[in-house]
Short mmCIF file of C-alpha atoms in Angstrom, two decimals:
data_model
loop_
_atom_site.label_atom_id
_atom_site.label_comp_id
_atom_site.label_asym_id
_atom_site.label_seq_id
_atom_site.Cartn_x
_atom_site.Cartn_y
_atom_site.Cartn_z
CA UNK A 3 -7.61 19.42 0.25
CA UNK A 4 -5.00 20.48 2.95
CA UNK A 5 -2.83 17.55 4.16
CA UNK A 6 -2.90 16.51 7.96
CA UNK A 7 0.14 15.08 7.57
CA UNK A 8 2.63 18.11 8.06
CA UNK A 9 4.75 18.63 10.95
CA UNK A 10 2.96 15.85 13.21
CA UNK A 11 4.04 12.96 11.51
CA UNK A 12 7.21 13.66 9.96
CA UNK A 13 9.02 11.02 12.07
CA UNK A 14 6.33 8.07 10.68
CA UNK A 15 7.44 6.07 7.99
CA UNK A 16 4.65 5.18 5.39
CA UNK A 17 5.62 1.68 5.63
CA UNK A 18 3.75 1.69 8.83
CA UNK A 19 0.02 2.05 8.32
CA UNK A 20 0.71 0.25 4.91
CA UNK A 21 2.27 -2.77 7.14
CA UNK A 22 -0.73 -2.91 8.61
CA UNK A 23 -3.25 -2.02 5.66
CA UNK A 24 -1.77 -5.16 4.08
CA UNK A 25 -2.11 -7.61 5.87
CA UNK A 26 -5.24 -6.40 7.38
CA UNK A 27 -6.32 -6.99 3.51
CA UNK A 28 -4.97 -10.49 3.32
CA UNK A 29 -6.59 -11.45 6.62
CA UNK A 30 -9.80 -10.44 5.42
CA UNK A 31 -9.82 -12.11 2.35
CA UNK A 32 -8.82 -15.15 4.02
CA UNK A 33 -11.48 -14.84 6.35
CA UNK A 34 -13.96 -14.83 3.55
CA UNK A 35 -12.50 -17.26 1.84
CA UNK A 36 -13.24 -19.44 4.86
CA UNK A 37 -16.91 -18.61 5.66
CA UNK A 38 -17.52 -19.12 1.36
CA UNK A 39 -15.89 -22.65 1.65
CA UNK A 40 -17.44 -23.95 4.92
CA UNK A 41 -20.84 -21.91 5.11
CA UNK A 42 -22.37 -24.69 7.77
CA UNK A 43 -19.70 -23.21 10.32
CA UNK A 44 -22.48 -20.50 11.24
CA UNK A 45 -24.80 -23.19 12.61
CA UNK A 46 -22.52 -23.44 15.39
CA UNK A 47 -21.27 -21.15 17.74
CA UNK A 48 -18.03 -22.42 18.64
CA UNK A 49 -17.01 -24.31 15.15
CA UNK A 50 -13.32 -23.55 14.58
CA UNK A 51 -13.91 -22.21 11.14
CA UNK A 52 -16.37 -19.58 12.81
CA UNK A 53 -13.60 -18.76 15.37
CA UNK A 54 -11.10 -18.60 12.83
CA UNK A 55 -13.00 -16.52 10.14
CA UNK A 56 -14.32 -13.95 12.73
CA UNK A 57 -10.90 -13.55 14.52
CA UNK A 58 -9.54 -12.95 11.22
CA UNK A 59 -12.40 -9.98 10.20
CA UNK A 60 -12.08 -8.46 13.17
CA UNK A 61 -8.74 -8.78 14.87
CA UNK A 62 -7.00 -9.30 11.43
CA UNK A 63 -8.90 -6.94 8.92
CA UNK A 64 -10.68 -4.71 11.42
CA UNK A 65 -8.24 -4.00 14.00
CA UNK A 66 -4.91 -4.00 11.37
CA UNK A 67 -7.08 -0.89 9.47
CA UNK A 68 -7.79 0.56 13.06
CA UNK A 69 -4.34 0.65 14.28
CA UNK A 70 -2.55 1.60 11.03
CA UNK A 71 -4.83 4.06 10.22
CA UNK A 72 -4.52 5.54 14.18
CA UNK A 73 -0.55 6.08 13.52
CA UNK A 74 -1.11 9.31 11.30
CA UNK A 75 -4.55 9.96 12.49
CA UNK A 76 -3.84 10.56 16.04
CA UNK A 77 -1.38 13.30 16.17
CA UNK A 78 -3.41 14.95 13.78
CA UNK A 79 -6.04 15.12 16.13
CA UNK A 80 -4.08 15.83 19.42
CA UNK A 81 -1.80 18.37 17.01
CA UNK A 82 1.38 16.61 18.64
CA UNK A 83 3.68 14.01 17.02
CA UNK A 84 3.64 10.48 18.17
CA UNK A 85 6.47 10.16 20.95
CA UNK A 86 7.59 6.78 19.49
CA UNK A 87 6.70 6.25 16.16
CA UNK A 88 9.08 2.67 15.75
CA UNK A 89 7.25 1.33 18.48
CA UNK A 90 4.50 0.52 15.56
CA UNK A 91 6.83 -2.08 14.13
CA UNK A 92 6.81 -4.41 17.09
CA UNK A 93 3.02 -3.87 17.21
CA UNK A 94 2.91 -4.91 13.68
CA UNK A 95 5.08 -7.72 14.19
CA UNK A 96 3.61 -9.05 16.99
CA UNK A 97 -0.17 -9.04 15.71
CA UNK A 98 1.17 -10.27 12.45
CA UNK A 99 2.52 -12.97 13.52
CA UNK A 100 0.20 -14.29 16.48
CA UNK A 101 -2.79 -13.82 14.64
CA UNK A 102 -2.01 -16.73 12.10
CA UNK A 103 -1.38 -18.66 14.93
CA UNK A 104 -4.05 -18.38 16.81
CA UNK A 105 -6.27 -19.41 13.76
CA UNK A 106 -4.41 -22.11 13.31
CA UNK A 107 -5.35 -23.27 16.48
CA UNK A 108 -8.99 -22.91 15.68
CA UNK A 109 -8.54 -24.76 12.75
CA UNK A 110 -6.90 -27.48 14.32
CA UNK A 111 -8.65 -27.65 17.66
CA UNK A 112 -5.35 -26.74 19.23
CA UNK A 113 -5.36 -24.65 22.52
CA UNK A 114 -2.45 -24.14 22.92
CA UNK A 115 -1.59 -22.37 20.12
CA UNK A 116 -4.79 -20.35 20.39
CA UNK A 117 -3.08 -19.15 23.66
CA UNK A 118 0.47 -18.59 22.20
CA UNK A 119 -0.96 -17.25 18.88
CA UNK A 120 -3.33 -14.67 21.16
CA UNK A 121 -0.32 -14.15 23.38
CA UNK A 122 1.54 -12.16 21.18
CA UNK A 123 -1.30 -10.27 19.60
CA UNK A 124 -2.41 -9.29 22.85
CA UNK A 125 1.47 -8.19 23.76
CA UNK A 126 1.57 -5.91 20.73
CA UNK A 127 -1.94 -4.63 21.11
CA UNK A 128 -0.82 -3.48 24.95
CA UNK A 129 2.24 -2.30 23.01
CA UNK A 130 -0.07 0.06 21.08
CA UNK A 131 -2.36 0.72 23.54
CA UNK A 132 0.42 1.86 25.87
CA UNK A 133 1.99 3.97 23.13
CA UNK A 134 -1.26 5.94 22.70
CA UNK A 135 -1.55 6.57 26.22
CA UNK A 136 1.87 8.40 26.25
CA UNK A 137 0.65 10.36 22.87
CA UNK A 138 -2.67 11.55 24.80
CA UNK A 139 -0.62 12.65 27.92
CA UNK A 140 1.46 15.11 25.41
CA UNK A 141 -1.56 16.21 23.57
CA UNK A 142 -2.01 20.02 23.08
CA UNK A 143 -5.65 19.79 21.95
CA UNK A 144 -8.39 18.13 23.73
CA UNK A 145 -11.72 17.22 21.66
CA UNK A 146 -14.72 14.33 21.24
CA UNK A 147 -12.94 13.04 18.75
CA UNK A 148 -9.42 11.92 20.72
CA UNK A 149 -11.77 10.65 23.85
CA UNK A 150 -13.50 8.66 21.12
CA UNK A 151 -9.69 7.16 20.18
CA UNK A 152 -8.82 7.44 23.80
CA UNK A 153 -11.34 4.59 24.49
CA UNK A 154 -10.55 2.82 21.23
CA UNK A 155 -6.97 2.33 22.70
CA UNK A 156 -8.37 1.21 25.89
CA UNK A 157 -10.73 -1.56 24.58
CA UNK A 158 -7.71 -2.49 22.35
CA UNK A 159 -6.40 -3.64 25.52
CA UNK A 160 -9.05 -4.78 27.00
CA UNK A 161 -10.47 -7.00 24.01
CA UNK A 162 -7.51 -9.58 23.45
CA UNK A 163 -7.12 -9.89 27.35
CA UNK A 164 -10.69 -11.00 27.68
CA UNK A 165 -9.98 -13.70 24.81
CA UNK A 166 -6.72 -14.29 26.44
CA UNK A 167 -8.81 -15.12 30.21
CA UNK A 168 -11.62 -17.39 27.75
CA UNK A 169 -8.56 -19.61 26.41
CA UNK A 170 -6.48 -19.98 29.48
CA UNK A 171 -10.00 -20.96 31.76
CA UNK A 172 -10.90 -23.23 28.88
CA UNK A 173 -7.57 -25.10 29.29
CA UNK A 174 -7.63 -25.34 32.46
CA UNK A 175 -10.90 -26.27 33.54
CA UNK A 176 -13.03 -23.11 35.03
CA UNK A 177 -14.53 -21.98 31.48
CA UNK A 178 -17.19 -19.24 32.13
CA UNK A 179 -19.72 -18.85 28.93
CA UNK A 180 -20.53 -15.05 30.47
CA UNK A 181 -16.41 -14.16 30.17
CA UNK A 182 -16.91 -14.59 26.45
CA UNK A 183 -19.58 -11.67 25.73
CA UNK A 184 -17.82 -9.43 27.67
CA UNK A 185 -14.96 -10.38 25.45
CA UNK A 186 -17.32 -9.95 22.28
CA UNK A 187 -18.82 -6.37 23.48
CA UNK A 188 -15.52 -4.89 24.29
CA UNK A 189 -14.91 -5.89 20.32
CA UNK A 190 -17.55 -5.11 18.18
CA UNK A 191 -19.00 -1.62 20.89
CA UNK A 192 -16.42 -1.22 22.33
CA UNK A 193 -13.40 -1.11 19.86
CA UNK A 194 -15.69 -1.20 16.68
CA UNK A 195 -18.56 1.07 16.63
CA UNK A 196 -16.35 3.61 19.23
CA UNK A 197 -13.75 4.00 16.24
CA UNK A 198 -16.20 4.19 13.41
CA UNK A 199 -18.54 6.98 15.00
CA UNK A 200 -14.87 9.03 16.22
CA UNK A 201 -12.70 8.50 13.41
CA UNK A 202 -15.54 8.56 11.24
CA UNK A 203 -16.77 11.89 12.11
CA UNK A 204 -12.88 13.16 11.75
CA UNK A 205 -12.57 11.65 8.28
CA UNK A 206 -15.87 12.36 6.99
CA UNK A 207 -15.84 15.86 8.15
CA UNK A 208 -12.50 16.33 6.10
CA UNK A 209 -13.65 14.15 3.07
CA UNK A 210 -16.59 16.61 2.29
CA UNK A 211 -15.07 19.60 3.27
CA UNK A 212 -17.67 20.27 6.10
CA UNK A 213 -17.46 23.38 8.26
CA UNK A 214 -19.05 24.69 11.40
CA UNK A 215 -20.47 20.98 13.28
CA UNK A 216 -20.25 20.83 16.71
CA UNK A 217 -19.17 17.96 18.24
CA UNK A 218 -21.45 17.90 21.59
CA UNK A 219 -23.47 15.49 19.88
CA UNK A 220 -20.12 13.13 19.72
CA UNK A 221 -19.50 13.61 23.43
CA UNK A 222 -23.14 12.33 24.17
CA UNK A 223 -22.71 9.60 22.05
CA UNK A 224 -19.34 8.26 23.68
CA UNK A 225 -21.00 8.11 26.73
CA UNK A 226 -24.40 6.80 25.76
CA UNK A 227 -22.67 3.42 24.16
CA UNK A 228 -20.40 3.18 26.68
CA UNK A 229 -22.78 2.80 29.50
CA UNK A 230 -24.55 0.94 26.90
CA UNK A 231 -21.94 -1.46 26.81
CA UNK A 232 -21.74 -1.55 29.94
CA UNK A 233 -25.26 -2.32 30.46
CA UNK A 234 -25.08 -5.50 28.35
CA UNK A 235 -22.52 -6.93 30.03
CA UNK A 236 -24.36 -6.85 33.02
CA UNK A 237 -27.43 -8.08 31.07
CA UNK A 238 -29.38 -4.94 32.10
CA UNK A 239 -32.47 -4.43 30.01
CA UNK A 240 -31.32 -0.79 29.45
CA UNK A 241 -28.23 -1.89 27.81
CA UNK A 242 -29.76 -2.97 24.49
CA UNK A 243 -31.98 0.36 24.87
CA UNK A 244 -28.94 3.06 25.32
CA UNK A 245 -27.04 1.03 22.39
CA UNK A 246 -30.06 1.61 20.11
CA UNK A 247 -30.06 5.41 20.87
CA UNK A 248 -26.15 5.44 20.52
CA UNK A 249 -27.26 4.26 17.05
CA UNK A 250 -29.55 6.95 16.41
CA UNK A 251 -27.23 9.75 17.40
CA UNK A 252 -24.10 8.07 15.30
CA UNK A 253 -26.70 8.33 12.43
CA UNK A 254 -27.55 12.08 13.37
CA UNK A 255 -24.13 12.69 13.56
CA UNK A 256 -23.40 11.76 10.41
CA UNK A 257 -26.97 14.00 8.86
CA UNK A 258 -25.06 16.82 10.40
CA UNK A 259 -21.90 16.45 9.18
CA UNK A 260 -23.01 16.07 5.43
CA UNK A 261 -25.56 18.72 5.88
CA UNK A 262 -22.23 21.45 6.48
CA UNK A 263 -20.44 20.05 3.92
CA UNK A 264 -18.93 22.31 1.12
CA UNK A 265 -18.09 19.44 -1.29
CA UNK A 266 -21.63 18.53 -2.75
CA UNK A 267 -20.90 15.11 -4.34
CA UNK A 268 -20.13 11.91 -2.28
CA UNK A 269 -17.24 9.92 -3.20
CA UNK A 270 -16.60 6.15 -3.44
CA UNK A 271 -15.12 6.15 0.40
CA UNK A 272 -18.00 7.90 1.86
CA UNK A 273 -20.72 6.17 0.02
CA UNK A 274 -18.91 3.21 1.64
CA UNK A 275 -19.54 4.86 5.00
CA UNK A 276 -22.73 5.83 4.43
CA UNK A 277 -23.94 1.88 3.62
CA UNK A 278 -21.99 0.54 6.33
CA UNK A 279 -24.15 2.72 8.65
CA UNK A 280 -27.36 1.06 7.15
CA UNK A 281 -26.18 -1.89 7.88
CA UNK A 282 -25.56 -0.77 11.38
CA UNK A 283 -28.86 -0.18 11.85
CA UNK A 284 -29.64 -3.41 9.59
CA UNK A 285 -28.13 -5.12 12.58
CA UNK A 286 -29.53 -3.58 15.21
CA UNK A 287 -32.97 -4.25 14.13
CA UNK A 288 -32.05 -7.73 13.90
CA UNK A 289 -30.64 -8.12 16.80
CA UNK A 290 -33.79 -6.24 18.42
CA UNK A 291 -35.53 -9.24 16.66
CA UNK A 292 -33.48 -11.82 18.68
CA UNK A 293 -32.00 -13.13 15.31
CA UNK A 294 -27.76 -12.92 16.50
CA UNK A 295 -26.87 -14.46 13.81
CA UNK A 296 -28.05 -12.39 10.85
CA UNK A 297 -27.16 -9.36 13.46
CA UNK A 298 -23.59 -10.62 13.49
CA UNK A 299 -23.03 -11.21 9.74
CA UNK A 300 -24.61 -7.55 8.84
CA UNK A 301 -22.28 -6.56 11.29
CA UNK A 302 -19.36 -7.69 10.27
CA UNK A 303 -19.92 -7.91 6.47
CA UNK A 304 -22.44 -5.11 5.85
CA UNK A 305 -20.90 -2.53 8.82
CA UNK A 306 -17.34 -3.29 9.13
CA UNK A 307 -16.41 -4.52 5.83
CA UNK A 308 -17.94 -1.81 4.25
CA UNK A 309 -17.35 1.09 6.73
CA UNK A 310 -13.63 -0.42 7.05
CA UNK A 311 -13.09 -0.43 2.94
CA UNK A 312 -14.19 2.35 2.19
CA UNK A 313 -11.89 4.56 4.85
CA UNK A 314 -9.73 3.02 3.03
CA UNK A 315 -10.20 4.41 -0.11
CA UNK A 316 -9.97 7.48 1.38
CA UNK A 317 -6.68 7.04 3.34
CA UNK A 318 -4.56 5.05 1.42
CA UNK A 319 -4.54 7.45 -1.74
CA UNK A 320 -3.93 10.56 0.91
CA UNK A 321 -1.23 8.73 2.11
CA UNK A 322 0.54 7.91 -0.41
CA UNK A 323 0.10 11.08 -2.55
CA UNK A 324 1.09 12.88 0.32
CA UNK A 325 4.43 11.32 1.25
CA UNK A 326 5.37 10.70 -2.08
CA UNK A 327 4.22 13.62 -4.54
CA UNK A 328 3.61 16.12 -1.86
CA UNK A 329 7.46 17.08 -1.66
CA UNK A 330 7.18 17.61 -6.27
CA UNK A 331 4.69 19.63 -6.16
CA UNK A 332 6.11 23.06 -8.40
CA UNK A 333 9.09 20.60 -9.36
CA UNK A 334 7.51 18.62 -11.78
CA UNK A 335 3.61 16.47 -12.87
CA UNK A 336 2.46 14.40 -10.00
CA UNK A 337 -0.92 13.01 -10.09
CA UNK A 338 -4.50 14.63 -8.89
CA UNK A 339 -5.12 12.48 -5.70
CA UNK A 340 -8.74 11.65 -7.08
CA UNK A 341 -7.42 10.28 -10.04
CA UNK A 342 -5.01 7.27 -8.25
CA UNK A 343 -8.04 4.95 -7.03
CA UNK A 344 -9.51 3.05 -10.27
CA UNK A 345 -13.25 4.38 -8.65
CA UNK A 346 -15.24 2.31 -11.21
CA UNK A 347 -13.62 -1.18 -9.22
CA UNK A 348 -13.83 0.36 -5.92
CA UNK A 349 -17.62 1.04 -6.83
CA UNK A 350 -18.32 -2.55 -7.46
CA UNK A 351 -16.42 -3.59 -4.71
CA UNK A 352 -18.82 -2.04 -2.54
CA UNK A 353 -21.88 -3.34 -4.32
CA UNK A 354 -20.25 -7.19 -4.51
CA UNK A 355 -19.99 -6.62 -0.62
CA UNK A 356 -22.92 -4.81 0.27
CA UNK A 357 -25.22 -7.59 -1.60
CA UNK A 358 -23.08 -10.31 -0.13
CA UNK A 359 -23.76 -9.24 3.22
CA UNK A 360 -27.54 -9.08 2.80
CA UNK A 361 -27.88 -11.88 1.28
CA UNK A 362 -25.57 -14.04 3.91
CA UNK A 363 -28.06 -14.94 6.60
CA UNK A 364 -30.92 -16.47 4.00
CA UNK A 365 -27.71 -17.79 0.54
CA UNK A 366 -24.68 -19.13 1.24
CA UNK A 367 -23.23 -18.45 -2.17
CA UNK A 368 -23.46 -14.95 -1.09
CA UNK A 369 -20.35 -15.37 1.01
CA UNK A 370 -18.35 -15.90 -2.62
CA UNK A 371 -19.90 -12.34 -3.22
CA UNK A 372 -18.28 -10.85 -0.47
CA UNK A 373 -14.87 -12.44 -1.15
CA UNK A 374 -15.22 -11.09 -5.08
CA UNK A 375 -16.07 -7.50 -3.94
CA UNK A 376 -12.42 -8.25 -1.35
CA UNK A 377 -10.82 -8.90 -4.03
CA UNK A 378 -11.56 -6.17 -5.89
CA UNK A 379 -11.40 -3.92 -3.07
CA UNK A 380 -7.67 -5.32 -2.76
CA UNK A 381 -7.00 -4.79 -6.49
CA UNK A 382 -8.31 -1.00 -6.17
CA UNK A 383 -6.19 -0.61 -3.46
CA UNK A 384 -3.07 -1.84 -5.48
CA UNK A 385 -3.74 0.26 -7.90
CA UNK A 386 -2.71 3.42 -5.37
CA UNK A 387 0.53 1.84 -4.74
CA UNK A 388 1.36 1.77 -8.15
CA UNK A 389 0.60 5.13 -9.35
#
């Protein structure tokens, strides 16, 4: 496999997107741990524990993976280096620290920290945001892929100011219910499903060594789910329609992709991706259905989780092989890259979580699932790091 990590990201530390990576980890799991302990938090829609377990899946485990992961991603992409690289440590700081806060005020019915906690997490998301924006202005290649990540960034920005708007109007007295889905679609379309169909069809056209796809049929889908998102903010009928076909091209996308591709066996990481997309569409159908909530758990459990996890099977072991055996190679043994995830735990991982998540909306033991398939998901991951 050739290494996207030569001359582009020379100036990033790998304590960077591992920052990130690991708390992102420990944020999920806590976030699990929450939903297995207090499964009658889903029967309302603003319990704290719900607030706190989803802001920790996706701002804490989704978004940590997202933004580490961007750091070497995106100047592979745009072929030129990041122009600040140590401005990812105040991000990290920032986000790592206000994000236990703000749960905290969940948990506690405490607005005020809410708004401090979400402060600073917004601060270091605009932090990132802004830093990307300077990165795209010096890119030397243009392609689906970095509009894809060029909208990620934006909604990044966008996502934690909405939330930001929803906890300073609730403390002060002008609360607006319709604020809060705008603040929900910017998440889960906007930042979510925008990364996984963009970096996804970067990563998974590298993973299995596929050749020769086009990426028109990205471009379309960027702007079908944007104006899908769009749509549903405005609670336009269309909006619902034009995110289902987004959907179906994401899936096509992907059909393509593996169709090209040189390497015939799937790995751990995209058999990961591959389930996550089911439960994409797992979602959609639900939420077709007008059931939100099982649409919401096979979104975040099934999708993200899943999706999420297995990326970062795939990234983790590059990463570290790369910046740490890369420079032996001729000098001495280092260790085949396939061989430094434990695959067999990483495998059951992904079944642990993909049953968990189906089985969520109708068992709440299922939720204890999920967190055993995090765990070993965690433990896999661990296992890189000390090869």
């Amino acid at each position: 496999m050739t290494s996207p990590l030569p001359g582009q990201n020379r100036g990033l530390p790998l304590s960077l997107p591992l920052g990130f990576f690991g708390l992102a980890m420990g944020f999920g799991l806590w976030g699990l741990l929450l939903l297995a302990l207090h499964p009658e938090a889903l029967h309302a829609a603003r319990h704290p524990v719900l607030l706190a377990a989803s802001h920790l899946l996706f701002l804490g485990f989704g978004v940590g993976v997202l933004v580490g992961a961007m750091h070497p991603l995106v100047p592979v992409v745009l072929e030129a280096p990041l122009p600040h690289p140590s401005w990812g440590y105040p991000t990290l700081a920032l986000w790592g620290v206000g994000l236990p806060l703000q749960v905290w005020g969940f948990l506690k019915a405490e607005p005020r920290w809410v708004a401090l906690g979400g402060g600073l997490v917004l601060l270091g998301l605009l932090l990132f945001a802004s830093h990307m924006a300077l990165a795209f202005r010096r890119a030397s290649r243009w392609s689906p892929v970095a509009t894809a990540l060029a909208w990620v960034s934006f909604y990044l920005g966008l996502t934690p100011l909405l939330g930001m708007l929803q906890a300073l109007t609730l403390r002060m007295g002008f609360y607006d219910p319709e604020r809060l889905l705008w603040h929900v679609l910017a998440g889960l379309v906007g930042v979510f499903v925008l990364a996984v169909v963009g970096v996804g069809h970067k990563l998974v056209s590298m993973f299995t060594l596929s050749h020769g796809v086009d990426e028109s049929v990205l471009g379309l889908l960027l702007w079908v789910l944007n104006l899908g998102l769009l749509g549903l903010a405005l609670k336009q009928p269309m909006g619902l329609g034009l995110l289902a076909v987004g959907v179906g091209l994401a899936c096509y996308d992907t059909f393509r992709i593996l169709r090209h591709r040189v390497k015939r066996a799937l790995d751990v990481g995209v058999r990961h991706y591959l389930a996550g997309l089911a439960f994409l569409v797992l979602a959609l159908l639900a939420l077709l259905a007008g059931q939100t909530l099982w649409a919401g758990l096979w979104f975040g459990l099934g999708f993200l989780a899943l999706i999420v996890s297995g990326m970062l099977y795939k990234i983790v072991p590059f990463l570290v092989w790369t910046y740490r055996y890369a420079p032996r190679v001729g000098l001495g043994t280092v260790p085949a890259l396939k061989a430094m995830l434990p695959e067999q735990a990483a495998g059951w991982a992904g079944i642990l979580l993909g049953l968990g998540a189906l089985l969520a909306p109708f068992w709440s033991p299922a939720f204890w699932l999920c967190l055993a398939g995090g765990l070993l998901c965690a433990y896999a991951l661990e296992e890189v790091l000390r090869s």
